[in-house]
Short mmCIF file of N, CA and C in Angstrom, two decimals:
data_model
loop_
_atom_site.label_atom_id
_atom_site.label_comp_id
_atom_site.label_asym_id
_atom_site.label_seq_id
_atom_site.Cartn_x
_atom_site.Cartn_y
_atom_site.Cartn_z
N MET Z 1 83.86 111.11 87.14
CA MET Z 1 85.00 111.30 87.15
C MET Z 1 86.18 110.77 87.47
N ALA Z 2 87.29 111.22 86.98
CA ALA Z 2 88.14 110.12 86.97
C ALA Z 2 89.08 110.82 86.70
N GLY Z 3 90.63 110.47 87.59
CA GLY Z 3 91.85 111.25 88.23
C GLY Z 3 92.68 110.09 88.33
N ILE Z 4 93.88 110.61 87.80
CA ILE Z 4 95.22 109.96 88.22
C ILE Z 4 95.51 109.73 89.56
N VAL Z 5 95.90 108.27 90.65
CA VAL Z 5 96.21 108.23 91.67
C VAL Z 5 97.18 107.52 91.85
N GLY Z 6 98.07 106.82 91.14
CA GLY Z 6 98.87 106.58 91.52
C GLY Z 6 99.93 106.27 90.14
N ALA Z 7 101.26 105.41 90.38
CA ALA Z 7 101.41 104.97 89.14
C ALA Z 7 100.81 103.91 88.54
N GLY Z 8 100.37 103.74 87.08
CA GLY Z 8 99.30 102.97 86.61
C GLY Z 8 97.74 102.88 87.12
N ALA Z 9 97.78 103.70 88.34
CA ALA Z 9 96.10 103.03 88.63
C ALA Z 9 95.44 104.73 88.29
N VAL Z 10 93.98 104.00 87.64
CA VAL Z 10 93.14 105.91 87.68
C VAL Z 10 91.74 104.76 88.47
N ALA Z 11 91.75 105.68 89.57
CA ALA Z 11 90.38 105.91 90.35
C ALA Z 11 89.01 106.34 89.71
N THR Z 12 88.09 105.80 89.59
CA THR Z 12 86.85 106.19 89.10
C THR Z 12 85.64 106.29 90.19
N THR Z 13 85.18 107.49 90.50
CA THR Z 13 84.36 107.75 91.62
C THR Z 13 83.12 108.43 90.99
N GLN Z 14 81.65 107.36 91.01
CA GLN Z 14 80.77 107.20 90.58
C GLN Z 14 79.67 107.92 91.12
N ALA Z 15 78.37 108.33 90.77
CA ALA Z 15 77.76 109.41 91.37
C ALA Z 15 77.00 108.51 92.88
N ASP Z 16 76.75 107.49 92.48
CA ASP Z 16 77.05 106.56 93.88
C ASP Z 16 77.69 106.56 94.85
N ALA Z 17 77.83 106.94 95.82
CA ALA Z 17 79.18 106.93 96.54
C ALA Z 17 79.40 105.41 97.10
N ALA Z 18 78.27 104.52 97.02
CA ALA Z 18 78.50 103.37 97.72
C ALA Z 18 79.10 102.51 96.35
N ASP Z 19 79.59 102.90 95.33
CA ASP Z 19 79.68 102.11 94.22
C ASP Z 19 81.37 103.11 93.80
N ARG Z 20 82.54 102.87 94.56
CA ARG Z 20 83.40 102.96 94.30
C ARG Z 20 84.55 102.63 93.28
N SER Z 21 85.31 103.25 92.71
CA SER Z 21 86.41 101.82 91.94
C SER Z 21 87.84 102.41 91.63
N ILE Z 22 88.50 101.27 91.65
CA ILE Z 22 90.06 101.94 90.57
C ILE Z 22 90.53 100.41 89.87
N SER Z 23 91.50 101.09 88.69
CA SER Z 23 91.51 100.21 88.12
C SER Z 23 93.18 100.07 87.73
N PHE Z 24 93.78 99.20 87.48
CA PHE Z 24 94.98 98.96 87.52
C PHE Z 24 96.14 98.06 86.36
N THR Z 25 97.22 98.56 86.22
CA THR Z 25 97.34 97.01 85.13
C THR Z 25 98.74 97.02 86.10
N MET Z 26 99.06 95.30 86.02
CA MET Z 26 100.08 94.71 86.59
C MET Z 26 100.96 94.40 85.47
N VAL Z 27 102.06 93.91 85.72
CA VAL Z 27 103.55 93.79 84.69
C VAL Z 27 103.97 92.58 84.92
N ARG Z 28 104.91 91.90 84.00
CA ARG Z 28 105.56 90.56 84.58
C ARG Z 28 106.33 90.61 85.69
N SER Z 29 106.48 90.09 86.55
CA SER Z 29 107.12 90.00 87.34
C SER Z 29 108.61 90.29 87.58
N LEU Z 30 109.48 90.30 88.62
CA LEU Z 30 110.86 90.59 88.34
C LEU Z 30 111.47 89.06 87.84
N ALA Z 31 110.55 88.11 88.37
CA ALA Z 31 111.62 86.79 88.07
C ALA Z 31 111.36 86.51 86.45
N ALA Z 32 110.13 87.18 85.92
CA ALA Z 32 109.68 86.55 84.34
C ALA Z 32 110.38 88.11 83.83
N ALA Z 33 110.49 89.03 84.35
CA ALA Z 33 111.35 90.38 83.37
C ALA Z 33 112.53 89.90 83.57
N ASN Z 34 113.55 89.38 84.08
CA ASN Z 34 114.87 88.98 84.52
C ASN Z 34 115.24 87.92 83.34
N ALA Z 35 114.09 87.16 83.21
CA ALA Z 35 114.39 85.86 82.88
C ALA Z 35 113.83 85.98 80.87
N ASN Z 36 113.21 86.74 80.96
CA ASN Z 36 112.81 87.67 79.52
C ASN Z 36 111.57 86.69 79.00
N CYS Z 37 110.95 86.16 79.91
CA CYS Z 37 109.48 84.89 79.36
C CYS Z 37 108.07 85.75 79.34
N LEU Z 38 107.27 85.49 78.66
CA LEU Z 38 105.66 86.04 79.23
C LEU Z 38 105.79 87.51 78.62
N THR Z 39 106.52 87.47 77.52
CA THR Z 39 106.71 88.44 76.81
C THR Z 39 105.30 89.39 76.38
N ALA Z 40 104.33 88.60 76.11
CA ALA Z 40 103.43 89.25 75.74
C ALA Z 40 102.30 89.14 76.67
N ALA Z 41 103.14 89.38 78.47
CA ALA Z 41 101.36 88.72 79.28
C ALA Z 41 101.03 90.19 79.21
N THR Z 42 99.92 90.56 79.53
CA THR Z 42 99.11 91.75 79.80
C THR Z 42 98.25 91.03 81.07
N ALA Z 43 97.68 92.14 82.00
CA ALA Z 43 96.90 91.96 82.80
C ALA Z 43 96.40 93.62 83.09
N THR Z 44 95.17 93.31 83.79
CA THR Z 44 94.14 94.51 84.83
C THR Z 44 93.63 94.53 85.82
N VAL Z 45 93.31 94.92 86.15
CA VAL Z 45 92.41 94.77 87.43
C VAL Z 45 91.45 95.71 88.18
N ARG Z 46 90.19 95.48 87.96
CA ARG Z 46 89.44 96.74 88.37
C ARG Z 46 88.72 96.13 90.03
N VAL Z 47 88.53 96.86 90.93
CA VAL Z 47 88.24 96.93 92.20
C VAL Z 47 86.90 97.57 91.93
N VAL Z 48 85.86 97.30 92.79
CA VAL Z 48 84.99 97.92 92.96
C VAL Z 48 84.23 97.86 94.37
N ALA Z 49 83.94 99.04 94.75
CA ALA Z 49 83.57 98.59 96.95
C ALA Z 49 81.75 98.88 96.62
N HIS Z 50 81.82 97.88 97.33
CA HIS Z 50 80.03 97.43 97.30
C HIS Z 50 79.73 98.04 99.31
N GLY Z 51 80.37 98.90 100.04
CA GLY Z 51 80.20 99.19 101.02
C GLY Z 51 80.33 98.14 101.51
N GLN Z 52 80.15 97.12 102.60
CA GLN Z 52 80.61 95.97 103.09
C GLN Z 52 81.95 95.20 102.63
N ASN Z 53 82.29 95.48 101.34
CA ASN Z 53 83.47 94.55 100.53
C ASN Z 53 83.21 95.05 98.72
N GLU Z 54 84.39 94.51 98.82
CA GLU Z 54 85.02 94.47 97.23
C GLU Z 54 85.00 93.52 96.42
N THR Z 55 84.45 93.89 94.91
CA THR Z 55 84.86 93.10 94.09
C THR Z 55 85.99 93.13 93.09
N MET Z 56 86.58 92.38 93.39
CA MET Z 56 88.24 92.33 92.22
C MET Z 56 87.90 91.37 91.44
N THR Z 57 87.97 92.02 90.26
CA THR Z 57 87.91 91.20 89.07
C THR Z 57 89.45 91.50 88.10
N LEU Z 58 90.09 90.45 87.86
CA LEU Z 58 91.57 90.40 86.95
C LEU Z 58 91.10 89.85 85.64
N ARG Z 59 91.94 90.57 84.94
CA ARG Z 59 91.82 89.93 83.37
C ARG Z 59 93.32 90.29 82.83
N ALA Z 60 93.67 89.08 82.22
CA ALA Z 60 95.06 88.59 81.77
C ALA Z 60 94.78 88.17 80.46
N ALA Z 61 95.92 88.31 79.60
CA ALA Z 61 96.04 87.67 78.06
C ALA Z 61 97.44 87.40 77.64
N GLY Z 62 97.73 87.05 76.90
CA GLY Z 62 99.00 86.61 76.34
C GLY Z 62 100.00 85.35 77.29
N LEU Z 63 99.25 84.64 78.09
CA LEU Z 63 99.80 83.78 79.01
C LEU Z 63 99.92 82.60 78.13
N PRO Z 64 100.81 81.47 78.49
CA PRO Z 64 101.13 80.63 77.96
C PRO Z 64 99.22 79.80 78.18
N PRO Z 65 98.77 78.62 77.05
CA PRO Z 65 97.54 78.49 76.99
C PRO Z 65 97.44 77.30 77.97
N ASN Z 66 96.19 77.23 78.50
CA ASN Z 66 95.84 76.12 79.57
C ASN Z 66 96.76 75.76 80.27
N THR Z 67 96.76 76.89 80.98
CA THR Z 67 98.12 76.98 82.35
C THR Z 67 97.36 77.35 83.45
N GLY Z 68 97.48 76.89 84.61
CA GLY Z 68 97.02 77.12 86.25
C GLY Z 68 98.08 77.98 86.81
N PHE Z 69 97.12 79.17 87.54
CA PHE Z 69 98.00 80.18 88.15
C PHE Z 69 97.24 80.25 89.79
N ASP Z 70 97.80 80.68 90.46
CA ASP Z 70 97.81 81.15 91.74
C ASP Z 70 97.45 82.37 92.45
N LEU Z 71 96.34 83.42 92.59
CA LEU Z 71 96.61 84.25 92.88
C LEU Z 71 96.52 84.76 94.34
N PHE Z 72 97.21 85.71 94.86
CA PHE Z 72 97.55 86.39 95.73
C PHE Z 72 97.64 88.11 96.28
N ILE Z 73 97.20 88.40 97.48
CA ILE Z 73 97.12 89.45 97.53
C ILE Z 73 98.53 89.46 98.77
N THR Z 74 99.45 90.76 98.31
CA THR Z 74 100.93 90.20 99.05
C THR Z 74 101.43 91.88 99.76
N GLN Z 75 101.86 91.88 100.60
CA GLN Z 75 102.75 93.17 101.41
C GLN Z 75 103.36 93.67 100.44
N LEU Z 76 104.68 93.01 99.74
CA LEU Z 76 105.31 93.38 98.73
C LEU Z 76 105.48 93.12 97.37
N PRO Z 77 105.44 94.15 96.29
CA PRO Z 77 105.19 93.57 95.17
C PRO Z 77 106.50 92.22 94.87
N ASN Z 78 107.99 92.50 95.22
CA ASN Z 78 108.59 91.29 94.90
C ASN Z 78 109.35 90.83 96.20
N GLY Z 79 109.85 89.73 95.99
CA GLY Z 79 110.62 88.65 97.02
C GLY Z 79 111.29 89.63 98.37
N PRO Z 80 110.89 89.05 99.01
CA PRO Z 80 110.18 88.09 100.05
C PRO Z 80 108.67 87.85 99.94
N PHE Z 81 108.14 89.32 99.35
CA PHE Z 81 106.60 89.30 99.33
C PHE Z 81 105.73 89.62 100.78
N GLY Z 82 106.98 89.51 102.00
CA GLY Z 82 106.07 89.52 103.08
C GLY Z 82 104.65 88.79 103.45
N LEU Z 83 104.12 89.43 103.90
CA LEU Z 83 102.63 88.59 104.27
C LEU Z 83 102.08 88.25 103.22
N SER Z 84 101.54 87.27 102.78
CA SER Z 84 100.85 87.02 101.10
C SER Z 84 99.28 85.95 101.68
N TRP Z 85 98.42 86.42 101.17
CA TRP Z 85 96.77 85.73 101.44
C TRP Z 85 96.58 85.50 100.13
N TYR Z 86 96.67 84.13 100.10
CA TYR Z 86 95.82 83.45 99.07
C TYR Z 86 94.44 83.39 98.59
N GLN Z 87 94.08 84.09 97.27
CA GLN Z 87 92.73 84.34 97.00
C GLN Z 87 92.06 83.72 96.07
N SER Z 88 92.69 82.91 95.42
CA SER Z 88 91.68 82.37 93.99
C SER Z 88 93.02 81.30 93.26
N ASP Z 89 92.30 80.48 92.55
CA ASP Z 89 93.19 80.11 91.29
C ASP Z 89 92.97 80.29 90.19
N LEU Z 90 93.87 80.72 88.93
CA LEU Z 90 93.42 81.53 87.82
C LEU Z 90 93.67 80.89 86.77
N GLN Z 91 93.16 80.39 85.85
CA GLN Z 91 93.12 79.34 84.70
C GLN Z 91 93.29 80.00 83.37
N SER Z 92 94.50 79.83 82.35
CA SER Z 92 94.08 80.62 80.92
C SER Z 92 93.44 79.35 80.01
N GLY Z 93 93.16 79.88 79.14
CA GLY Z 93 92.09 79.33 78.16
C GLY Z 93 93.39 79.33 76.95
N TYR Z 94 92.70 78.31 75.87
CA TYR Z 94 93.07 78.07 75.07
C TYR Z 94 94.14 79.14 74.13
N ASP Z 95 93.67 80.12 74.54
CA ASP Z 95 93.81 81.37 74.29
C ASP Z 95 94.82 82.19 74.80
N GLY Z 96 95.12 81.69 75.72
CA GLY Z 96 96.13 82.39 76.87
C GLY Z 96 95.56 83.65 77.70
N THR Z 97 94.34 83.84 77.12
CA THR Z 97 93.33 84.86 78.47
C THR Z 97 92.72 83.96 80.02
N ALA Z 98 92.61 84.84 80.58
CA ALA Z 98 92.78 84.20 81.92
C ALA Z 98 91.46 85.44 82.59
N SER Z 99 91.13 85.10 83.46
CA SER Z 99 89.75 85.82 84.32
C SER Z 99 89.29 85.40 85.36
N VAL Z 100 89.03 86.39 86.59
CA VAL Z 100 88.36 85.78 87.83
C VAL Z 100 88.36 87.08 89.04
N THR Z 101 87.19 86.31 89.09
CA THR Z 101 86.43 87.51 90.41
C THR Z 101 86.28 87.28 91.63
N VAL Z 102 87.28 88.06 92.36
CA VAL Z 102 87.12 87.31 94.21
C VAL Z 102 86.28 88.68 94.75
N VAL Z 103 85.61 88.12 95.83
CA VAL Z 103 84.85 89.05 96.45
C VAL Z 103 85.70 88.85 98.01
N GLY Z 104 85.78 90.17 98.55
CA GLY Z 104 86.75 90.41 100.03
C GLY Z 104 87.06 91.72 100.36
N ARG Z 105 87.91 91.84 100.91
CA ARG Z 105 88.46 93.49 101.49
C ARG Z 105 89.39 93.51 100.90
N PHE Z 106 89.43 94.52 99.74
CA PHE Z 106 90.98 95.05 98.81
C PHE Z 106 90.81 96.33 98.83
N ASN Z 107 90.89 96.93 100.18
CA ASN Z 107 90.88 98.96 99.99
C ASN Z 107 92.15 98.60 101.04
N ILE Z 108 91.98 99.90 101.04
CA ILE Z 108 93.42 100.70 101.90
C ILE Z 108 92.90 99.90 103.59
N GLU Z 109 91.95 99.23 103.62
CA GLU Z 109 91.86 98.56 105.26
C GLU Z 109 92.56 97.03 104.88
N THR Z 110 92.73 96.90 104.32
CA THR Z 110 93.86 95.32 104.02
C THR Z 110 94.48 95.14 104.52
N PHE Z 111 94.57 94.25 105.68
CA PHE Z 111 95.53 93.71 106.47
C PHE Z 111 95.51 92.73 107.00
N ALA Z 112 96.70 92.15 107.81
CA ALA Z 112 96.75 90.93 108.59
C ALA Z 112 97.42 91.13 109.84
N VAL Z 113 96.71 90.84 110.96
CA VAL Z 113 97.28 91.43 111.99
C VAL Z 113 97.71 89.50 112.70
N ALA Z 114 98.25 89.23 114.20
CA ALA Z 114 98.38 88.40 114.73
C ALA Z 114 98.80 89.35 116.04
N PRO Z 115 97.32 89.36 116.72
CA PRO Z 115 97.71 89.81 118.38
C PRO Z 115 98.77 88.86 119.68
N GLY Z 116 98.84 87.52 119.43
CA GLY Z 116 99.61 86.55 119.89
C GLY Z 116 99.96 85.82 119.35
N PRO Z 117 101.23 84.66 119.56
CA PRO Z 117 101.42 83.58 118.59
C PRO Z 117 100.29 82.68 119.35
N GLY Z 118 100.14 81.80 118.12
CA GLY Z 118 99.07 80.55 118.59
C GLY Z 118 99.14 78.93 117.94
N ALA Z 119 99.10 78.33 118.13
CA ALA Z 119 98.88 76.75 117.44
C ALA Z 119 98.25 77.10 116.14
N ALA Z 120 99.11 76.14 115.01
CA ALA Z 120 98.48 76.60 113.71
C ALA Z 120 98.55 75.16 113.02
N PRO Z 121 97.06 74.96 112.60
CA PRO Z 121 96.95 73.83 112.14
C PRO Z 121 98.19 73.40 111.09
N VAL Z 122 98.77 71.98 111.01
CA VAL Z 122 99.61 71.36 109.88
C VAL Z 122 98.95 70.71 108.86
N VAL Z 123 98.72 71.35 107.73
CA VAL Z 123 98.03 70.32 106.59
C VAL Z 123 99.05 69.51 106.13
N HIS Z 124 100.53 70.11 105.68
CA HIS Z 124 101.59 69.53 104.59
C HIS Z 124 102.92 69.78 105.78
N PRO Z 125 103.12 68.25 106.19
CA PRO Z 125 103.84 68.62 107.02
C PRO Z 125 105.34 68.72 106.55
N ASP Z 126 106.14 69.48 107.21
CA ASP Z 126 107.32 69.74 106.73
C ASP Z 126 107.54 71.21 105.83
N LYS Z 127 106.48 71.83 105.26
CA LYS Z 127 106.12 72.81 105.08
C LYS Z 127 105.15 73.69 105.58
N ASP Z 128 104.39 73.51 106.38
CA ASP Z 128 103.44 74.79 107.25
C ASP Z 128 104.62 74.73 108.58
N ALA Z 129 104.09 76.40 108.85
CA ALA Z 129 104.46 76.02 110.66
C ALA Z 129 103.26 75.35 111.69
N ALA Z 130 103.91 75.27 112.42
CA ALA Z 130 102.84 75.03 113.52
C ALA Z 130 102.23 75.84 114.89
N SER Z 131 103.00 77.21 114.62
CA SER Z 131 102.77 78.25 114.78
C SER Z 131 103.10 79.45 114.26
N ASN Z 132 102.52 80.80 115.05
CA ASN Z 132 102.66 81.95 114.31
C ASN Z 132 103.11 82.67 115.23
N PRO Z 133 104.31 83.91 114.56
CA PRO Z 133 104.60 84.78 115.25
C PRO Z 133 103.36 86.21 115.57
N ALA Z 134 103.47 86.38 116.87
CA ALA Z 134 102.60 87.74 117.19
C ALA Z 134 103.27 89.01 115.60
N PHE Z 135 102.60 89.93 115.59
CA PHE Z 135 102.67 90.98 114.98
C PHE Z 135 101.50 92.07 114.33
N ALA Z 136 101.95 92.99 114.78
CA ALA Z 136 100.47 94.43 114.44
C ALA Z 136 100.24 94.13 113.19
N PRO Z 137 99.28 95.05 113.09
CA PRO Z 137 98.31 95.17 111.54
C PRO Z 137 99.27 95.36 110.83
N ILE Z 138 99.49 94.59 109.67
CA ILE Z 138 100.27 94.82 107.93
C ILE Z 138 99.24 94.66 107.19
N HIS Z 139 99.71 96.22 106.51
CA HIS Z 139 98.80 96.38 105.35
C HIS Z 139 99.35 95.67 103.76
N THR Z 140 98.04 95.18 103.21
CA THR Z 140 98.52 94.46 102.14
C THR Z 140 98.41 95.03 100.72
N PHE Z 141 98.91 95.52 99.82
CA PHE Z 141 98.24 96.47 98.87
C PHE Z 141 98.22 96.06 97.81
N HIS Z 142 99.61 94.97 97.61
CA HIS Z 142 100.29 94.39 96.19
C HIS Z 142 99.09 93.06 95.65
N VAL Z 143 98.85 92.81 94.54
CA VAL Z 143 98.69 91.65 93.60
C VAL Z 143 99.57 90.70 92.94
N GLY Z 144 99.30 89.67 93.10
CA GLY Z 144 100.46 89.15 92.24
C GLY Z 144 99.84 87.50 92.19
N PHE Z 145 100.47 87.01 90.85
CA PHE Z 145 99.89 85.43 90.60
C PHE Z 145 101.07 84.76 90.10
N TRP Z 146 101.25 83.43 90.51
CA TRP Z 146 102.21 82.50 90.42
C TRP Z 146 101.71 81.35 89.62
N PHE Z 147 102.82 81.07 88.77
CA PHE Z 147 102.67 79.76 88.16
C PHE Z 147 102.48 78.74 88.85
N ASN Z 148 101.41 77.97 88.62
CA ASN Z 148 100.60 76.61 89.79
C ASN Z 148 101.82 75.62 89.64
N SER Z 149 102.60 75.35 88.58
CA SER Z 149 103.48 74.03 89.01
C SER Z 149 104.76 74.99 88.43
N PRO Z 150 106.14 74.85 88.82
CA PRO Z 150 107.30 74.76 88.12
C PRO Z 150 107.65 74.39 86.62
N ALA Z 151 107.11 73.01 86.50
CA ALA Z 151 106.67 72.68 84.99
C ALA Z 151 106.35 73.48 83.98
N ASP Z 152 105.09 74.23 84.48
CA ASP Z 152 104.45 75.27 83.74
C ASP Z 152 105.38 76.64 83.46
N ALA Z 153 105.99 76.52 84.47
CA ALA Z 153 106.91 77.82 84.69
C ALA Z 153 107.99 77.66 83.52
N VAL Z 154 108.74 76.44 83.23
CA VAL Z 154 110.08 76.17 82.57
C VAL Z 154 109.40 75.88 80.98
N ALA Z 155 108.18 75.53 80.64
CA ALA Z 155 107.36 75.59 79.34
C ALA Z 155 107.31 76.89 78.89
N ALA Z 156 106.81 77.46 79.82
CA ALA Z 156 107.00 79.11 79.25
C ALA Z 156 108.29 80.15 79.10
N GLY Z 157 109.53 79.39 79.38
CA GLY Z 157 110.60 80.02 79.10
C GLY Z 157 111.18 81.05 80.88
N CYS Z 158 110.49 80.74 82.06
CA CYS Z 158 110.60 80.89 82.91
C CYS Z 158 111.11 80.32 83.86
N PRO Z 159 112.31 80.73 85.18
CA PRO Z 159 112.84 80.31 86.12
C PRO Z 159 112.05 78.38 86.69
N GLY Z 160 112.07 77.76 86.84
CA GLY Z 160 111.85 76.61 87.73
C GLY Z 160 112.13 76.35 89.19
N ALA Z 161 112.36 77.73 89.77
CA ALA Z 161 112.22 77.62 91.08
C ALA Z 161 110.63 77.03 92.07
N VAL Z 162 110.88 76.33 92.74
CA VAL Z 162 109.30 75.83 93.64
C VAL Z 162 109.36 77.11 94.69
N THR Z 163 108.24 77.62 94.48
CA THR Z 163 107.94 78.45 95.98
C THR Z 163 106.73 77.97 97.08
N PRO Z 164 106.35 78.38 97.63
CA PRO Z 164 104.86 78.27 98.20
C PRO Z 164 103.45 78.95 98.17
N PHE Z 165 103.40 79.53 96.92
CA PHE Z 165 102.45 80.10 96.11
C PHE Z 165 101.06 79.07 95.86
N ASN Z 166 101.17 77.91 96.64
CA ASN Z 166 100.16 77.43 95.85
C ASN Z 166 99.05 76.57 96.95
N GLY Z 167 98.01 76.03 96.93
CA GLY Z 167 97.64 75.05 97.89
C GLY Z 167 98.33 73.87 98.57
N ASP Z 168 99.05 73.24 97.96
CA ASP Z 168 100.33 72.35 98.33
C ASP Z 168 101.48 72.84 98.67
N HIS Z 169 101.77 74.03 98.36
CA HIS Z 169 103.29 74.84 98.62
C HIS Z 169 104.49 74.30 97.69
N THR Z 170 103.58 74.58 96.06
CA THR Z 170 104.76 73.94 95.11
C THR Z 170 104.62 74.53 94.02
N ALA Z 171 104.66 75.53 94.35
CA ALA Z 171 104.20 76.63 93.06
C ALA Z 171 105.52 76.84 92.08
N GLY Z 172 105.14 77.25 91.39
CA GLY Z 172 106.27 78.02 90.59
C GLY Z 172 106.69 79.34 90.98
N VAL Z 173 107.56 79.99 89.51
CA VAL Z 173 107.71 81.68 89.97
C VAL Z 173 106.31 82.31 89.96
N GLN Z 174 106.61 83.41 90.24
CA GLN Z 174 105.03 84.94 90.06
C GLN Z 174 105.71 85.32 88.69
N ALA Z 175 104.04 85.27 88.21
CA ALA Z 175 104.13 85.36 86.93
C ALA Z 175 104.15 86.87 86.58
N MET Z 176 103.41 87.58 87.51
CA MET Z 176 102.74 89.02 87.00
C MET Z 176 102.42 89.69 88.59
N SER Z 177 102.77 91.09 88.82
CA SER Z 177 102.91 91.81 89.64
C SER Z 177 102.57 93.07 89.71
N THR Z 178 102.03 93.81 90.68
CA THR Z 178 101.78 94.85 90.67
C THR Z 178 103.34 95.67 91.11
N ARG Z 179 104.62 95.15 90.77
CA ARG Z 179 105.91 95.93 91.18
C ARG Z 179 105.96 97.03 90.50
N ASN Z 180 104.83 97.92 89.24
CA ASN Z 180 105.03 98.85 88.67
C ASN Z 180 104.26 100.09 89.36
N PHE Z 181 103.91 99.80 90.58
CA PHE Z 181 103.80 100.24 92.27
C PHE Z 181 104.90 100.39 93.34
N ALA Z 182 105.29 101.06 93.88
CA ALA Z 182 105.95 101.48 94.58
C ALA Z 182 105.93 100.27 95.86
N ASP Z 183 106.98 99.90 96.57
CA ASP Z 183 106.92 98.51 97.73
C ASP Z 183 105.76 99.25 98.65
N LEU Z 184 105.41 100.16 99.40
CA LEU Z 184 104.54 100.40 100.31
C LEU Z 184 103.33 101.44 100.07
N ASP Z 185 103.27 101.15 98.78
CA ASP Z 185 102.28 101.71 98.11
C ASP Z 185 101.71 101.41 96.95
N GLY Z 186 101.17 99.95 97.35
CA GLY Z 186 100.42 99.26 96.28
C GLY Z 186 99.39 100.00 95.79
N PRO Z 187 98.94 99.62 94.72
CA PRO Z 187 97.39 99.47 94.39
C PRO Z 187 96.03 99.73 95.11
N LEU Z 188 96.20 98.66 96.35
CA LEU Z 188 95.06 98.88 96.68
C LEU Z 188 94.56 99.59 97.69
N ARG Z 189 95.73 100.44 98.32
CA ARG Z 189 95.89 101.43 98.96
C ARG Z 189 95.06 102.75 98.43
N GLN Z 190 94.79 103.07 97.31
CA GLN Z 190 93.92 103.75 96.35
C GLN Z 190 92.92 103.89 96.88
N LEU Z 191 92.11 102.59 97.08
CA LEU Z 191 90.64 103.03 97.45
C LEU Z 191 90.52 102.67 98.75
N VAL Z 192 89.54 104.10 99.12
CA VAL Z 192 89.40 104.73 100.23
C VAL Z 192 88.12 104.16 100.76
N PRO Z 193 87.28 103.84 101.53
CA PRO Z 193 85.96 103.49 101.89
C PRO Z 193 85.26 104.21 102.39
#
């Protein structure tokens, strides 16, 4: 049984209740659309529930060849993005296609919380916070990926801004996102355990 559950999302419930899934498309990020770059880029995501976790598989095409990207789950699809959680690296091949599979929690229960402030490790001086603010649970239902380097973004015709969205906090701009969904109704919200 398949039914439309949100702008750009289709949910599929299979006979086995332990194997529910959603599929949705990603679009060029606001930065890419405004710069009219990555015009051939497409991406689809499928999330399959397995009881205690989910498997999220992202497949993209039309990307610059042999280019690194960084995949995040975010609170908001566009800047300032809110809470953002680094999931994986993503590498395009010679033909501009890329694929990655990540296991985690990718459903309506996906959230971050900080019951109180605490000391945080500083791996990258002058870039990392030394402590966190306290905050109540905040759900993160959007998916996005960034150029791993500003130079790669510029080579693709995109802006060359430096963002914190990679392991050493020197990434390029966001390439693709789920901005085709409302800010507070990202596609991961559609998968209910």
